[in-house]
């Protein structure tokens, strides 16, 4: 019985590797919050990922409950914060962006579907005060009926 | 006994597959799928003190108040009618009827003849059916919540309201250009957006209702 020729196996794996390198992007921050995004039908994709600032809102995930409790929390970059920290954070992020991105900067609110509007409103008010008016509620696609 | 040809031994490449497997697994771990989608909204400018003291006057027929209360029920206040409750499934059609006012009802937004036109580099763009259009340019949909309202309900209501505008633009695109909105070029889309301007205003939530 002739041996199976495996010389093309590396090429195959390399193409899978390249595929994944293209369709994925580096994970920048560790997400310390559990969230399940709401579902919608009128969604659009982000055109420029470098011009997006992520804000996570939800309950701390299981590793952090002992430290931060089970209440609704806001995560900015790698740390937990209060809604009142959002304004300075967004201004800071905007200043560290490239000029071209600053003009089209967008904030993506990745909030759990079970949070209440109180905290959302506080965050939105901070964004308005920081004049960061382009906002996106992150969501998952729901197939239209 | 001359050595005519010496055979070069091949490099053993059998481990290349293992190496690339390790690279592949590394990338699977440190990267994430590019799956950022969401509902785009535009926040209003921060409120000035003057605005709070003299809120802009809006005629009753021009305003549709959608209140999502703390029990996640959707209450509609429109015109002179008393507030009434509706289900989420009815909201889109109600918003569409309100925005277009096709039947020219007296309790729905008034229609004005206005120029739907925009200019870019000295070129004016208008819709195929003409420059002047009768549109309900003064209507406002006011989306209100309580602090205790669930975000998911709020999101679904927003989704329906923005969906109403998207459907209307799509219908307009089909009527004017015979194509769906997504297949129009940028200028044509801009005209459809001018015809049906998004007029969703989000007031600060009422503080009654308590709790975060």
mmCIF file of C-alpha atoms in Angstrom:
data_model
loop_
_atom_site.group_PDB
_atom_site.id
_atom_site.type_symbol
_atom_site.label_atom_id
_atom_site.label_comp_id
_atom_site.label_asym_id
_atom_site.label_seq_id
_atom_site.Cartn_x
_atom_site.Cartn_y
_atom_site.Cartn_z
ATOM 1 C CA UNK A 1 0.000 0.000 0.000
ATOM 2 C CA UNK A 2 1.515 3.358 -1.012
ATOM 3 C CA UNK A 3 1.930 5.943 1.690
ATOM 4 C CA UNK A 4 -0.524 8.860 1.686
ATOM 5 C CA UNK A 5 1.126 11.970 0.290
ATOM 6 C CA UNK A 6 0.809 14.687 2.939
ATOM 7 C CA UNK A 7 3.095 17.248 1.311
ATOM 8 C CA UNK A 8 0.118 19.570 0.568
ATOM 9 C CA UNK A 9 -1.122 19.496 4.133
ATOM 10 C CA UNK A 10 0.977 22.522 5.250
ATOM 11 C CA UNK A 11 -0.355 24.557 2.319
ATOM 12 C CA UNK A 12 -3.860 23.665 3.287
ATOM 13 C CA UNK A 13 -3.350 24.672 6.907
ATOM 14 C CA UNK A 14 -1.636 27.874 5.828
ATOM 15 C CA UNK A 15 -4.617 28.879 3.739
ATOM 16 C CA UNK A 16 -6.942 28.307 6.706
ATOM 17 C CA UNK A 17 -4.546 30.367 8.801
ATOM 18 C CA UNK A 18 -4.620 33.250 6.321
ATOM 19 C CA UNK A 19 -8.382 33.062 6.130
ATOM 20 C CA UNK A 20 -8.666 33.490 9.874
ATOM 21 C CA UNK A 21 -6.087 36.254 9.933
ATOM 22 C CA UNK A 22 -8.163 38.220 7.445
ATOM 23 C CA UNK A 23 -11.673 37.775 8.821
ATOM 24 C CA UNK A 24 -10.791 38.248 12.466
ATOM 25 C CA UNK A 25 -9.257 41.111 14.332
ATOM 26 C CA UNK A 26 -7.091 41.368 17.405
ATOM 27 C CA UNK A 27 -8.911 41.336 20.677
ATOM 28 C CA UNK A 28 -7.923 44.556 22.360
ATOM 29 C CA UNK A 29 -9.552 44.412 25.723
ATOM 30 C CA UNK A 30 -10.604 41.727 28.074
ATOM 31 C CA UNK A 31 -14.361 41.809 28.514
ATOM 32 C CA UNK A 32 -15.206 41.584 32.183
ATOM 33 C CA UNK A 33 -18.928 41.928 31.737
ATOM 34 C CA UNK A 34 -21.502 39.383 30.690
ATOM 35 C CA UNK A 35 -23.889 40.695 28.134
ATOM 36 C CA UNK A 36 -26.446 39.342 25.746
ATOM 37 C CA UNK A 37 -27.109 41.852 22.998
ATOM 38 C CA UNK A 38 -30.668 42.691 21.967
ATOM 39 C CA UNK A 39 -31.882 41.563 18.551
ATOM 40 C CA UNK A 40 -32.955 43.891 15.767
ATOM 41 C CA UNK A 41 -33.719 44.056 12.071
ATOM 42 C CA UNK A 42 -32.575 47.542 11.075
ATOM 43 C CA UNK A 43 -28.885 47.061 11.731
ATOM 44 C CA UNK A 44 -25.896 48.266 9.817
ATOM 45 C CA UNK A 45 -22.260 47.252 9.931
ATOM 46 C CA UNK A 46 -19.410 49.341 11.243
ATOM 47 C CA UNK A 47 -17.449 50.743 8.333
ATOM 48 C CA UNK A 48 -14.358 51.845 10.176
ATOM 49 C CA UNK A 49 -13.289 49.785 13.101
ATOM 50 C CA UNK A 50 -10.466 52.141 14.092
ATOM 51 C CA UNK A 51 -12.968 54.946 14.695
ATOM 52 C CA UNK A 52 -15.088 52.992 17.146
ATOM 53 C CA UNK A 53 -15.030 53.273 20.924
ATOM 54 C CA UNK A 54 -16.637 50.387 22.780
ATOM 55 C CA UNK A 55 -18.533 50.823 26.018
ATOM 56 C CA UNK A 56 -19.776 47.711 27.759
ATOM 57 C CA UNK A 57 -22.720 47.762 30.137
ATOM 58 C CA UNK A 58 -23.944 44.778 32.096
ATOM 59 C CA UNK A 59 -23.298 42.569 35.090
ATOM 60 C CA UNK A 60 -19.721 41.640 36.015
ATOM 61 C CA UNK A 61 -18.902 38.152 34.787
ATOM 62 C CA UNK A 62 -18.512 35.330 37.311
ATOM 63 C CA UNK A 63 -14.794 35.947 37.990
ATOM 64 C CA UNK A 64 -15.455 39.500 39.103
ATOM 65 C CA UNK A 65 -18.657 39.143 41.092
ATOM 66 C CA UNK A 66 -16.815 38.785 44.396
ATOM 67 C CA UNK A 67 -14.965 42.034 43.716
ATOM 68 C CA UNK A 68 -17.584 44.146 42.023
ATOM 69 C CA UNK A 69 -20.923 42.627 42.980
ATOM 70 C CA UNK A 70 -23.840 41.765 40.742
ATOM 71 C CA UNK A 71 -25.140 45.244 39.998
ATOM 72 C CA UNK A 72 -25.072 46.860 36.585
ATOM 73 C CA UNK A 73 -21.600 48.130 35.753
ATOM 74 C CA UNK A 74 -19.953 50.070 32.953
ATOM 75 C CA UNK A 75 -16.675 48.841 31.517
ATOM 76 C CA UNK A 76 -14.339 51.291 29.805
ATOM 77 C CA UNK A 77 -11.250 49.712 28.274
ATOM 78 C CA UNK A 78 -10.070 47.259 30.894
ATOM 79 C CA UNK A 79 -11.635 48.649 34.021
ATOM 80 C CA UNK A 80 -14.966 49.081 35.695
ATOM 81 C CA UNK A 81 -16.242 52.630 35.897
ATOM 82 C CA UNK A 82 -19.203 54.825 36.694
ATOM 83 C CA UNK A 83 -21.440 56.440 34.110
ATOM 84 C CA UNK A 84 -19.892 59.793 35.058
ATOM 85 C CA UNK A 85 -16.468 58.587 33.833
ATOM 86 C CA UNK A 86 -17.765 58.062 30.320
ATOM 87 C CA UNK A 87 -17.406 61.699 29.243
ATOM 88 C CA UNK A 88 -13.696 62.104 30.083
ATOM 89 C CA UNK A 89 -13.021 58.620 28.703
ATOM 90 C CA UNK A 90 -14.599 59.402 25.332
ATOM 91 C CA UNK A 91 -12.765 62.725 25.041
ATOM 92 C CA UNK A 92 -9.531 60.971 25.868
ATOM 93 C CA UNK A 93 -10.156 58.266 23.270
ATOM 94 C CA UNK A 94 -11.011 60.850 20.659
ATOM 95 C CA UNK A 95 -7.798 62.746 21.254
ATOM 96 C CA UNK A 96 -5.740 59.611 20.815
ATOM 97 C CA UNK A 97 -7.300 58.833 17.449
ATOM 98 C CA UNK A 98 -5.972 59.773 14.063
ATOM 99 C CA UNK A 99 -7.354 63.007 12.643
ATOM 100 C CA UNK A 100 -9.350 61.248 9.952
ATOM 101 C CA UNK A 101 -10.993 58.976 12.490
ATOM 102 C CA UNK A 102 -11.845 61.721 14.954
ATOM 103 C CA UNK A 103 -14.424 63.251 12.630
ATOM 104 C CA UNK A 104 -16.294 59.974 12.159
ATOM 105 C CA UNK A 105 -15.840 58.623 15.653
ATOM 106 C CA UNK A 106 -18.652 56.389 16.786
ATOM 107 C CA UNK A 107 -19.453 54.955 20.178
ATOM 108 C CA UNK A 108 -20.726 51.394 20.240
ATOM 109 C CA UNK A 109 -22.832 50.668 23.303
ATOM 110 C CA UNK A 110 -22.616 46.970 24.000
ATOM 111 C CA UNK A 111 -25.257 46.667 26.628
ATOM 112 C CA UNK A 112 -26.997 43.645 28.041
ATOM 113 C CA UNK A 113 -30.642 43.475 27.047
ATOM 114 C CA UNK A 114 -31.725 43.336 30.692
ATOM 115 C CA UNK A 115 -30.133 46.555 31.930
ATOM 116 C CA UNK A 116 -32.513 49.361 32.790
ATOM 117 C CA UNK A 117 -32.743 52.639 30.930
ATOM 118 C CA UNK A 118 -31.524 54.606 33.957
ATOM 119 C CA UNK A 119 -27.895 53.743 33.424
ATOM 120 C CA UNK A 120 -28.251 53.947 29.633
ATOM 121 C CA UNK A 121 -29.633 57.455 29.935
ATOM 122 C CA UNK A 122 -26.816 58.518 32.231
ATOM 123 C CA UNK A 123 -24.275 57.229 29.731
ATOM 124 C CA UNK A 124 -26.043 58.907 26.819
ATOM 125 C CA UNK A 125 -26.177 62.193 28.700
ATOM 126 C CA UNK A 126 -22.423 61.975 29.276
ATOM 127 C CA UNK A 127 -21.876 61.312 25.581
ATOM 128 C CA UNK A 128 -23.958 64.323 24.667
ATOM 129 C CA UNK A 129 -22.011 66.528 27.046
ATOM 130 C CA UNK A 130 -18.780 65.244 25.513
ATOM 131 C CA UNK A 131 -20.248 66.056 22.087
ATOM 132 C CA UNK A 132 -19.836 62.529 20.924
ATOM 133 C CA UNK A 133 -23.163 62.301 19.150
ATOM 134 C CA UNK A 134 -22.734 59.404 16.792
ATOM 135 C CA UNK A 135 -23.902 56.331 18.610
ATOM 136 C CA UNK A 136 -24.609 52.724 17.833
ATOM 137 C CA UNK A 137 -26.575 50.255 19.926
ATOM 138 C CA UNK A 138 -24.751 47.010 19.259
ATOM 139 C CA UNK A 139 -27.141 44.208 18.479
ATOM 140 C CA UNK A 140 -27.461 40.871 16.795
ATOM 141 C CA UNK A 141 -29.295 40.314 13.578
ATOM 142 C CA UNK A 142 -32.799 38.948 13.855
ATOM 143 C CA UNK A 143 -34.226 37.478 10.705
ATOM 144 C CA UNK A 144 -37.219 39.409 9.477
ATOM 145 C CA UNK A 145 -40.508 37.617 9.621
ATOM 146 C CA UNK B 1 32.941 5.816 -12.274
ATOM 147 C CA UNK B 2 32.114 9.545 -12.558
ATOM 148 C CA UNK B 3 29.420 10.938 -10.415
ATOM 149 C CA UNK B 4 27.088 12.204 -13.101
ATOM 150 C CA UNK B 5 24.331 13.329 -10.835
ATOM 151 C CA UNK B 6 24.272 13.606 -7.114
ATOM 152 C CA UNK B 7 20.849 13.403 -5.631
ATOM 153 C CA UNK B 8 20.092 16.263 -3.203
ATOM 154 C CA UNK B 9 18.268 14.881 -0.215
ATOM 155 C CA UNK B 10 14.888 16.533 0.287
ATOM 156 C CA UNK B 11 14.232 18.532 3.398
ATOM 157 C CA UNK B 12 11.886 16.781 5.698
ATOM 158 C CA UNK B 13 8.861 19.047 5.738
ATOM 159 C CA UNK B 14 6.500 16.861 7.671
ATOM 160 C CA UNK B 15 6.588 19.162 10.699
ATOM 161 C CA UNK B 16 5.513 22.267 8.731
ATOM 162 C CA UNK B 17 1.939 21.176 9.151
ATOM 163 C CA UNK B 18 2.346 21.058 12.914
ATOM 164 C CA UNK B 19 3.937 24.500 12.978
ATOM 165 C CA UNK B 20 1.156 26.042 10.934
ATOM 166 C CA UNK B 21 -1.415 24.304 13.110
ATOM 167 C CA UNK B 22 0.076 25.981 16.149
ATOM 168 C CA UNK B 23 -0.024 29.362 14.368
ATOM 169 C CA UNK B 24 -3.630 28.738 13.404
ATOM 170 C CA UNK B 25 -4.639 27.915 16.957
ATOM 171 C CA UNK B 26 -2.795 30.980 18.239
ATOM 172 C CA UNK B 27 -4.788 33.231 15.898
ATOM 173 C CA UNK B 28 -8.046 31.563 16.781
ATOM 174 C CA UNK B 29 -7.414 32.377 20.411
ATOM 175 C CA UNK B 30 -6.225 35.974 20.261
ATOM 176 C CA UNK B 31 -8.600 37.300 17.614
ATOM 177 C CA UNK B 32 -12.340 37.774 17.467
ATOM 178 C CA UNK B 33 -14.788 37.578 14.619
ATOM 179 C CA UNK B 34 -15.626 40.885 13.012
ATOM 180 C CA UNK B 35 -19.295 40.857 13.877
ATOM 181 C CA UNK B 36 -20.005 44.386 15.047
ATOM 182 C CA UNK B 37 -23.471 45.340 13.966
ATOM 183 C CA UNK B 38 -25.924 47.690 15.499
ATOM 184 C CA UNK B 39 -28.577 50.321 15.252
ATOM 185 C CA UNK B 40 -27.141 53.717 14.364
ATOM 186 C CA UNK B 41 -28.606 56.695 16.142
ATOM 187 C CA UNK B 42 -27.686 60.339 16.354
ATOM 188 C CA UNK B 43 -27.846 61.944 19.776
ATOM 189 C CA UNK B 44 -29.109 65.513 20.071
ATOM 190 C CA UNK B 45 -26.801 68.329 21.062
ATOM 191 C CA UNK B 46 -26.453 68.777 24.812
ATOM 192 C CA UNK B 47 -29.358 70.811 26.199
ATOM 193 C CA UNK B 48 -28.743 74.499 26.780
ATOM 194 C CA UNK B 49 -30.374 76.257 29.692
ATOM 195 C CA UNK B 50 -32.475 78.340 27.328
ATOM 196 C CA UNK B 51 -33.912 75.268 25.672
ATOM 197 C CA UNK B 52 -35.010 73.874 28.996
ATOM 198 C CA UNK B 53 -36.829 77.054 29.923
ATOM 199 C CA UNK B 54 -38.473 77.565 26.543
ATOM 200 C CA UNK B 55 -39.039 74.169 24.986
ATOM 201 C CA UNK B 56 -39.847 74.452 21.295
ATOM 202 C CA UNK B 57 -43.583 74.606 20.630
ATOM 203 C CA UNK B 58 -44.901 71.681 18.657
ATOM 204 C CA UNK B 59 -48.459 71.492 17.408
ATOM 205 C CA UNK B 60 -50.363 68.587 18.873
ATOM 206 C CA UNK B 61 -51.160 67.055 15.522
ATOM 207 C CA UNK B 62 -47.483 67.019 14.648
ATOM 208 C CA UNK B 63 -46.324 65.062 17.631
ATOM 209 C CA UNK B 64 -46.402 61.359 18.349
ATOM 210 C CA UNK B 65 -45.303 60.490 21.854
ATOM 211 C CA UNK B 66 -44.163 56.921 22.366
ATOM 212 C CA UNK B 67 -43.712 56.241 26.046
ATOM 213 C CA UNK B 68 -42.219 52.967 27.205
ATOM 214 C CA UNK B 69 -43.187 52.795 30.845
ATOM 215 C CA UNK B 70 -41.560 50.882 33.659
ATOM 216 C CA UNK B 71 -43.809 47.883 33.057
ATOM 217 C CA UNK B 72 -42.416 47.842 29.506
ATOM 218 C CA UNK B 73 -45.806 48.738 28.056
ATOM 219 C CA UNK B 74 -45.927 51.028 25.039
ATOM 220 C CA UNK B 75 -48.205 54.026 25.472
ATOM 221 C CA UNK B 76 -49.076 56.248 22.531
ATOM 222 C CA UNK B 77 -50.154 59.865 22.857
ATOM 223 C CA UNK B 78 -51.084 61.524 19.596
ATOM 224 C CA UNK B 79 -53.066 64.626 18.814
ATOM 225 C CA UNK B 80 -56.032 65.228 21.074
ATOM 226 C CA UNK B 81 -56.554 61.548 21.782
ATOM 227 C CA UNK B 82 -56.086 60.114 25.247
ATOM 228 C CA UNK B 83 -53.001 57.933 25.748
ATOM 229 C CA UNK B 84 -53.581 54.341 24.763
ATOM 230 C CA UNK B 85 -51.549 51.167 24.865
ATOM 231 C CA UNK B 86 -50.382 49.237 21.805
ATOM 232 C CA UNK B 87 -48.369 46.099 21.130
ATOM 233 C CA UNK B 88 -44.892 46.253 19.628
ATOM 234 C CA UNK B 89 -46.139 44.607 16.429
ATOM 235 C CA UNK B 90 -48.512 47.488 15.676
ATOM 236 C CA UNK B 91 -45.976 50.236 16.212
ATOM 237 C CA UNK B 92 -44.281 50.216 12.821
ATOM 238 C CA UNK B 93 -47.488 50.597 10.843
ATOM 239 C CA UNK B 94 -48.730 53.289 13.203
ATOM 240 C CA UNK B 95 -45.489 55.231 12.816
ATOM 241 C CA UNK B 96 -45.630 54.891 9.037
ATOM 242 C CA UNK B 97 -49.209 56.147 8.877
ATOM 243 C CA UNK B 98 -48.267 59.020 11.149
ATOM 244 C CA UNK B 99 -45.197 60.040 9.142
ATOM 245 C CA UNK B 100 -46.828 59.920 5.719
ATOM 246 C CA UNK B 101 -50.359 61.066 6.584
ATOM 247 C CA UNK B 102 -51.441 59.709 3.211
ATOM 248 C CA UNK B 103 -55.131 60.189 4.005
ATOM 249 C CA UNK B 104 -54.508 63.834 4.874
ATOM 250 C CA UNK B 105 -56.179 63.454 8.231
ATOM 251 C CA UNK B 106 -56.684 66.538 10.349
ATOM 252 C CA UNK B 107 -55.237 64.894 13.444
ATOM 253 C CA UNK B 108 -52.052 63.728 11.703
ATOM 254 C CA UNK B 109 -49.067 65.948 10.760
ATOM 255 C CA UNK B 110 -49.730 68.771 8.360
ATOM 256 C CA UNK B 111 -48.258 68.540 4.890
ATOM 257 C CA UNK B 112 -46.197 71.335 3.424
ATOM 258 C CA UNK B 113 -44.999 71.915 -0.079
ATOM 259 C CA UNK B 114 -41.237 71.973 0.242
ATOM 260 C CA UNK B 115 -38.191 71.732 -1.966
ATOM 261 C CA UNK B 116 -36.530 68.364 -1.685
ATOM 262 C CA UNK B 117 -33.168 69.242 -3.131
ATOM 263 C CA UNK B 118 -29.530 69.144 -2.258
ATOM 264 C CA UNK B 119 -26.508 70.619 -3.906
ATOM 265 C CA UNK B 120 -23.085 69.190 -4.325
ATOM 266 C CA UNK B 121 -20.253 70.889 -6.217
ATOM 267 C CA UNK B 122 -22.674 73.197 -7.972
ATOM 268 C CA UNK B 123 -24.941 70.398 -9.163
ATOM 269 C CA UNK B 124 -28.500 70.252 -7.856
ATOM 270 C CA UNK B 125 -30.163 66.937 -7.324
ATOM 271 C CA UNK B 126 -33.943 66.483 -7.213
ATOM 272 C CA UNK B 127 -36.294 63.526 -7.265
ATOM 273 C CA UNK B 128 -37.586 62.379 -10.681
ATOM 274 C CA UNK B 129 -41.124 63.450 -9.764
ATOM 275 C CA UNK B 130 -40.081 67.024 -9.260
ATOM 276 C CA UNK B 131 -38.482 69.498 -6.957
ATOM 277 C CA UNK B 132 -41.492 70.443 -4.848
ATOM 278 C CA UNK B 133 -42.897 67.706 -2.683
ATOM 279 C CA UNK B 134 -45.702 67.655 -0.180
ATOM 280 C CA UNK B 135 -44.119 66.290 2.985
ATOM 281 C CA UNK B 136 -44.816 66.243 6.705
ATOM 282 C CA UNK B 137 -41.602 68.020 7.544
ATOM 283 C CA UNK B 138 -42.728 69.269 10.939
ATOM 284 C CA UNK B 139 -43.631 65.976 12.528
ATOM 285 C CA UNK B 140 -41.769 64.773 15.610
ATOM 286 C CA UNK B 141 -41.728 61.331 17.147
ATOM 287 C CA UNK B 142 -40.837 61.648 20.775
ATOM 288 C CA UNK B 143 -39.502 58.507 22.382
ATOM 289 C CA UNK B 144 -39.698 58.585 26.157
ATOM 290 C CA UNK B 145 -38.688 56.105 28.799
ATOM 291 C CA UNK B 146 -38.638 55.775 32.540
ATOM 292 C CA UNK B 147 -35.453 54.995 34.400
ATOM 293 C CA UNK B 148 -36.837 51.562 35.199
ATOM 294 C CA UNK B 149 -37.670 50.689 31.597
ATOM 295 C CA UNK B 150 -35.969 47.599 30.265
ATOM 296 C CA UNK B 151 -33.285 48.298 27.650
ATOM 297 C CA UNK B 152 -34.457 45.449 25.455
ATOM 298 C CA UNK B 153 -37.949 46.888 25.110
ATOM 299 C CA UNK B 154 -36.524 50.326 24.415
ATOM 300 C CA UNK B 155 -34.262 48.847 21.762
ATOM 301 C CA UNK B 156 -37.099 46.997 20.073
ATOM 302 C CA UNK B 157 -39.220 50.141 20.018
ATOM 303 C CA UNK B 158 -36.329 52.127 18.499
ATOM 304 C CA UNK B 159 -35.816 49.346 16.007
ATOM 305 C CA UNK B 160 -39.455 49.608 14.907
ATOM 306 C CA UNK B 161 -39.330 53.407 14.632
ATOM 307 C CA UNK B 162 -36.143 53.455 12.576
ATOM 308 C CA UNK B 163 -37.584 50.531 10.633
ATOM 309 C CA UNK B 164 -40.634 52.634 9.762
ATOM 310 C CA UNK B 165 -38.392 55.297 8.205
ATOM 311 C CA UNK B 166 -36.349 52.668 6.376
ATOM 312 C CA UNK B 167 -39.466 51.057 4.917
ATOM 313 C CA UNK B 168 -40.883 54.399 3.821
ATOM 314 C CA UNK B 169 -37.620 55.315 2.084
ATOM 315 C CA UNK B 170 -37.618 51.961 0.395
ATOM 316 C CA UNK B 171 -41.195 52.486 -0.821
ATOM 317 C CA UNK B 172 -40.264 55.945 -2.080
ATOM 318 C CA UNK B 173 -37.233 54.548 -3.887
ATOM 319 C CA UNK B 174 -39.379 51.938 -5.607
ATOM 320 C CA UNK B 175 -41.914 54.574 -6.642
ATOM 321 C CA UNK B 176 -39.382 57.110 -7.889
ATOM 322 C CA UNK B 177 -36.614 54.959 -9.284
ATOM 323 C CA UNK B 178 -38.119 51.484 -9.552
ATOM 324 C CA UNK B 179 -35.318 50.121 -7.397
ATOM 325 C CA UNK B 180 -35.006 49.317 -3.746
ATOM 326 C CA UNK B 181 -33.281 51.857 -1.517
ATOM 327 C CA UNK B 182 -30.144 49.775 -1.097
ATOM 328 C CA UNK B 183 -29.574 49.686 -4.856
ATOM 329 C CA UNK B 184 -29.687 53.468 -5.298
ATOM 330 C CA UNK B 185 -26.569 55.565 -5.603
ATOM 331 C CA UNK B 186 -25.535 57.884 -2.812
ATOM 332 C CA UNK B 187 -27.245 60.987 -4.193
ATOM 333 C CA UNK B 188 -30.527 59.188 -4.686
ATOM 334 C CA UNK B 189 -30.369 57.768 -1.178
ATOM 335 C CA UNK B 190 -29.696 61.250 0.143
ATOM 336 C CA UNK B 191 -32.846 62.527 -1.574
ATOM 337 C CA UNK B 192 -34.920 59.728 -0.072
ATOM 338 C CA UNK B 193 -33.508 60.608 3.326
ATOM 339 C CA UNK B 194 -34.391 64.269 2.816
ATOM 340 C CA UNK B 195 -37.924 63.328 1.824
ATOM 341 C CA UNK B 196 -38.339 61.228 4.966
ATOM 342 C CA UNK B 197 -36.086 62.897 7.503
ATOM 343 C CA UNK B 198 -35.576 60.977 10.713
ATOM 344 C CA UNK B 199 -37.334 63.017 13.370
ATOM 345 C CA UNK B 200 -37.012 60.924 16.487
ATOM 346 C CA UNK B 201 -36.380 62.945 19.585
ATOM 347 C CA UNK B 202 -35.405 61.351 22.848
ATOM 348 C CA UNK B 203 -36.263 63.414 25.829
ATOM 349 C CA UNK B 204 -34.603 62.907 29.167
ATOM 350 C CA UNK B 205 -36.569 60.204 30.947
ATOM 351 C CA UNK B 206 -39.076 61.076 33.586
ATOM 352 C CA UNK B 207 -37.607 60.648 36.992
ATOM 353 C CA UNK B 208 -40.779 59.127 38.407
ATOM 354 C CA UNK B 209 -40.720 55.396 38.300
ATOM 355 C CA UNK B 210 -37.650 55.190 40.476
ATOM 356 C CA UNK B 211 -34.830 52.697 40.622
ATOM 357 C CA UNK B 212 -32.006 52.075 38.210
#
